[in-house]
Amino acid sequence: MLYDIVKVYNRQEEQRAQADGKAPVLLPHISLHTLRHTFCSRMVEIGVEPKVLQGIMGHSNIRITMDAYTHIDETHAAEQMKLAEGKPAFSMLVPYRKSTESMGLSKMLGGKRGGMTRGKDRGT
């Protein structure tokens, strides 16, 4: 059903774009499983506790929820680091750095620009 909705939208978008002489802006393939990953990631971003999210998702193991279903991008990571900067624990963890910018955010994210990586991807 979701596939059909996207297909109809994309067909209409192609017709509109052709009539306007513009390039169409098409939706990618979206599955219910994709929406499940998106839901899990957004819940983490708004601060839902991991164990609560594990229960909502119906996972038997927290690692499934946090490692397989949660995807954090650089923007969210940067926002979280800015929140942490003014807190005492942060200054104890990073005593010689003036800001998160000097820490090199992409290095903290495992050296990949596309977002967070799992520990096993970094060789840890």
PDB file of C-alpha atoms in Angstrom:
ATOM      1  CA  MET A   1       0.000   0.000   0.000  1.00  0.00           C
ATOM      2  CA  LEU A   2       2.754   2.473   0.936  1.00  0.00           C
ATOM      3  CA  TYR A   3       4.611   1.530  -2.238  1.00  0.00           C
ATOM      4  CA  ASP A   4       1.513   2.399  -4.291  1.00  0.00           C
ATOM      5  CA  ILE A   5       1.111   5.792  -2.580  1.00  0.00           C
ATOM      6  CA  VAL A   6       4.722   6.717  -3.375  1.00  0.00           C
ATOM      7  CA  LYS A   7       4.347   5.446  -6.941  1.00  0.00           C
ATOM      8  CA  VAL A   8       1.193   7.559  -7.548  1.00  0.00           C
ATOM      9  CA  TYR A   9       2.807  10.637  -5.990  1.00  0.00           C
ATOM     10  CA  ASN A  10       5.952  10.264  -8.097  1.00  0.00           C
ATOM     11  CA  ARG A  11       3.912   9.863 -11.284  1.00  0.00           C
ATOM     12  CA  GLN A  12       1.942  13.044 -10.478  1.00  0.00           C
ATOM     13  CA  GLU A  13       5.141  14.894  -9.576  1.00  0.00           C
ATOM     14  CA  GLU A  14       6.733  13.934 -12.906  1.00  0.00           C
ATOM     15  CA  GLN A  15       3.689  15.285 -14.762  1.00  0.00           C
ATOM     16  CA  ARG A  16       3.679  18.550 -12.755  1.00  0.00           C
ATOM     17  CA  ALA A  17       7.402  19.020 -13.234  1.00  0.00           C
ATOM     18  CA  GLN A  18       7.184  18.394 -16.963  1.00  0.00           C
ATOM     19  CA  ALA A  19       4.329  20.930 -17.280  1.00  0.00           C
ATOM     20  CA  ASP A  20       6.373  23.492 -15.291  1.00  0.00           C
ATOM     21  CA  GLY A  21       9.613  22.735 -17.146  1.00  0.00           C
ATOM     22  CA  LYS A  22      11.360  21.731 -13.921  1.00  0.00           C
ATOM     23  CA  ALA A  23      13.079  18.622 -12.616  1.00  0.00           C
ATOM     24  CA  PRO A  24      10.767  16.387 -10.558  1.00  0.00           C
ATOM     25  CA  VAL A  25      11.378  15.939  -6.838  1.00  0.00           C
ATOM     26  CA  LEU A  26      10.614  12.254  -6.359  1.00  0.00           C
ATOM     27  CA  LEU A  27      10.101  10.357  -3.134  1.00  0.00           C
ATOM     28  CA  PRO A  28      12.456   7.443  -2.493  1.00  0.00           C
ATOM     29  CA  HIS A  29      11.215   3.919  -1.852  1.00  0.00           C
ATOM     30  CA  ILE A  30       9.648   3.933   1.623  1.00  0.00           C
ATOM     31  CA  SER A  31       8.779   0.727   3.444  1.00  0.00           C
ATOM     32  CA  LEU A  32       7.105   0.166   6.779  1.00  0.00           C
ATOM     33  CA  HIS A  33      10.446  -1.138   8.016  1.00  0.00           C
ATOM     34  CA  THR A  34      12.088   2.171   7.010  1.00  0.00           C
ATOM     35  CA  LEU A  35       9.419   4.022   8.998  1.00  0.00           C
ATOM     36  CA  ARG A  36      10.185   1.796  12.001  1.00  0.00           C
ATOM     37  CA  HIS A  37      13.860   2.833  11.902  1.00  0.00           C
ATOM     38  CA  THR A  38      12.848   6.482  11.486  1.00  0.00           C
ATOM     39  CA  PHE A  39      10.452   6.272  14.439  1.00  0.00           C
ATOM     40  CA  CYS A  40      13.144   4.767  16.671  1.00  0.00           C
ATOM     41  CA  SER A  41      15.717   7.399  15.695  1.00  0.00           C
ATOM     42  CA  ARG A  42      13.303  10.295  16.260  1.00  0.00           C
ATOM     43  CA  MET A  43      12.337   8.923  19.691  1.00  0.00           C
ATOM     44  CA  VAL A  44      16.000   8.935  20.728  1.00  0.00           C
ATOM     45  CA  GLU A  45      16.366  12.496  19.416  1.00  0.00           C
ATOM     46  CA  ILE A  46      13.496  13.761  21.577  1.00  0.00           C
ATOM     47  CA  GLY A  47      14.915  12.068  24.652  1.00  0.00           C
ATOM     48  CA  VAL A  48      12.912   8.870  25.122  1.00  0.00           C
ATOM     49  CA  GLU A  49      14.860   6.653  27.514  1.00  0.00           C
ATOM     50  CA  PRO A  50      16.508   3.682  25.770  1.00  0.00           C
ATOM     51  CA  LYS A  51      14.873   1.009  27.974  1.00  0.00           C
ATOM     52  CA  VAL A  52      11.437   2.578  27.423  1.00  0.00           C
ATOM     53  CA  LEU A  53      12.083   2.661  23.684  1.00  0.00           C
ATOM     54  CA  GLN A  54      13.198  -0.977  23.779  1.00  0.00           C
ATOM     55  CA  GLY A  55       9.794  -1.883  25.216  1.00  0.00           C
ATOM     56  CA  ILE A  56       7.912   0.227  22.676  1.00  0.00           C
ATOM     57  CA  MET A  57       9.827  -1.385  19.824  1.00  0.00           C
ATOM     58  CA  GLY A  58       9.293  -4.873  21.271  1.00  0.00           C
ATOM     59  CA  HIS A  59      12.984  -5.771  21.258  1.00  0.00           C
ATOM     60  CA  SER A  60      14.271  -8.422  23.655  1.00  0.00           C
ATOM     61  CA  ASN A  61      17.730  -6.823  23.767  1.00  0.00           C
ATOM     62  CA  ILE A  62      18.652  -3.132  24.148  1.00  0.00           C
ATOM     63  CA  ARG A  63      21.483  -3.588  21.627  1.00  0.00           C
ATOM     64  CA  ILE A  64      18.964  -4.272  18.862  1.00  0.00           C
ATOM     65  CA  THR A  65      17.188  -1.006  19.656  1.00  0.00           C
ATOM     66  CA  MET A  66      20.286   1.149  19.987  1.00  0.00           C
ATOM     67  CA  ASP A  67      22.668  -0.432  17.466  1.00  0.00           C
ATOM     68  CA  ALA A  68      20.426  -1.622  14.653  1.00  0.00           C
ATOM     69  CA  TYR A  69      17.410   0.691  14.765  1.00  0.00           C
ATOM     70  CA  THR A  70      18.797   4.022  15.943  1.00  0.00           C
ATOM     71  CA  HIS A  71      20.596   6.240  13.443  1.00  0.00           C
ATOM     72  CA  ILE A  72      22.003   9.551  14.656  1.00  0.00           C
ATOM     73  CA  ASP A  73      23.238  12.193  12.228  1.00  0.00           C
ATOM     74  CA  GLU A  74      25.948  14.827  12.697  1.00  0.00           C
ATOM     75  CA  THR A  75      23.431  17.610  13.298  1.00  0.00           C
ATOM     76  CA  HIS A  76      21.879  15.807  16.261  1.00  0.00           C
ATOM     77  CA  ALA A  77      25.302  14.869  17.631  1.00  0.00           C
ATOM     78  CA  ALA A  78      26.435  18.504  17.401  1.00  0.00           C
ATOM     79  CA  GLU A  79      23.278  19.676  19.209  1.00  0.00           C
ATOM     80  CA  GLN A  80      23.881  17.171  22.002  1.00  0.00           C
ATOM     81  CA  MET A  81      27.510  18.242  22.375  1.00  0.00           C
ATOM     82  CA  LYS A  82      26.461  21.895  22.645  1.00  0.00           C
ATOM     83  CA  LEU A  83      24.010  20.948  25.407  1.00  0.00           C
ATOM     84  CA  ALA A  84      26.792  19.143  27.260  1.00  0.00           C
ATOM     85  CA  GLU A  85      29.345  21.976  27.027  1.00  0.00           C
ATOM     86  CA  GLY A  86      28.074  23.958  29.989  1.00  0.00           C
ATOM     87  CA  LYS A  87      27.699  20.998  32.323  1.00  0.00           C
ATOM     88  CA  PRO A  88      30.333  20.139  34.974  1.00  0.00           C
ATOM     89  CA  ALA A  89      30.777  16.532  33.858  1.00  0.00           C
ATOM     90  CA  PHE A  90      31.639  17.666  30.344  1.00  0.00           C
ATOM     91  CA  SER A  91      34.452  19.950  31.520  1.00  0.00           C
ATOM     92  CA  MET A  92      35.909  17.063  33.538  1.00  0.00           C
ATOM     93  CA  LEU A  93      35.814  14.769  30.500  1.00  0.00           C
ATOM     94  CA  VAL A  94      37.316  17.301  28.103  1.00  0.00           C
ATOM     95  CA  PRO A  95      39.563  19.552  30.234  1.00  0.00           C
ATOM     96  CA  TYR A  96      41.854  20.842  27.477  1.00  0.00           C
ATOM     97  CA  ARG A  97      39.268  21.719  24.825  1.00  0.00           C
ATOM     98  CA  LYS A  98      37.546  25.087  24.549  1.00  0.00           C
ATOM     99  CA  SER A  99      34.580  23.888  22.484  1.00  0.00           C
ATOM    100  CA  THR A 100      33.163  20.969  20.585  1.00  0.00           C
ATOM    101  CA  GLU A 101      34.253  22.650  17.348  1.00  0.00           C
ATOM    102  CA  SER A 102      37.900  22.292  18.329  1.00  0.00           C
ATOM    103  CA  MET A 103      37.277  18.607  19.046  1.00  0.00           C
ATOM    104  CA  GLY A 104      36.516  17.837  15.398  1.00  0.00           C
ATOM    105  CA  LEU A 105      32.973  16.523  15.320  1.00  0.00           C
ATOM    106  CA  SER A 106      33.474  14.134  12.413  1.00  0.00           C
ATOM    107  CA  LYS A 107      36.436  12.572  14.262  1.00  0.00           C
ATOM    108  CA  MET A 108      34.180  12.017  17.284  1.00  0.00           C
ATOM    109  CA  LEU A 109      31.659  10.372  14.959  1.00  0.00           C
ATOM    110  CA  GLY A 110      34.159   7.770  13.892  1.00  0.00           C
ATOM    111  CA  GLY A 111      35.691   9.744  11.035  1.00  0.00           C
ATOM    112  CA  LYS A 112      32.658   9.331   8.783  1.00  0.00           C
ATOM    113  CA  ARG A 113      30.715  12.337   7.600  1.00  0.00           C
ATOM    114  CA  GLY A 114      27.437  10.441   7.155  1.00  0.00           C
ATOM    115  CA  GLY A 115      26.707   9.993  10.847  1.00  0.00           C
ATOM    116  CA  MET A 116      27.420   7.898  13.876  1.00  0.00           C
ATOM    117  CA  THR A 117      29.108   4.552  13.481  1.00  0.00           C
ATOM    118  CA  ARG A 118      28.873   1.535  15.691  1.00  0.00           C
ATOM    119  CA  GLY A 119      31.803   0.450  17.837  1.00  0.00           C
ATOM    120  CA  LYS A 120      32.570  -2.541  15.652  1.00  0.00           C
ATOM    121  CA  ASP A 121      32.856  -0.216  12.610  1.00  0.00           C
ATOM    122  CA  ARG A 122      35.570   1.755  14.389  1.00  0.00           C
ATOM    123  CA  GLY A 123      37.488  -1.346  15.350  1.00  0.00           C
ATOM    124  CA  THR A 124      36.617  -1.096  19.061  1.00  0.00           C
TER     125      THR A 124
END
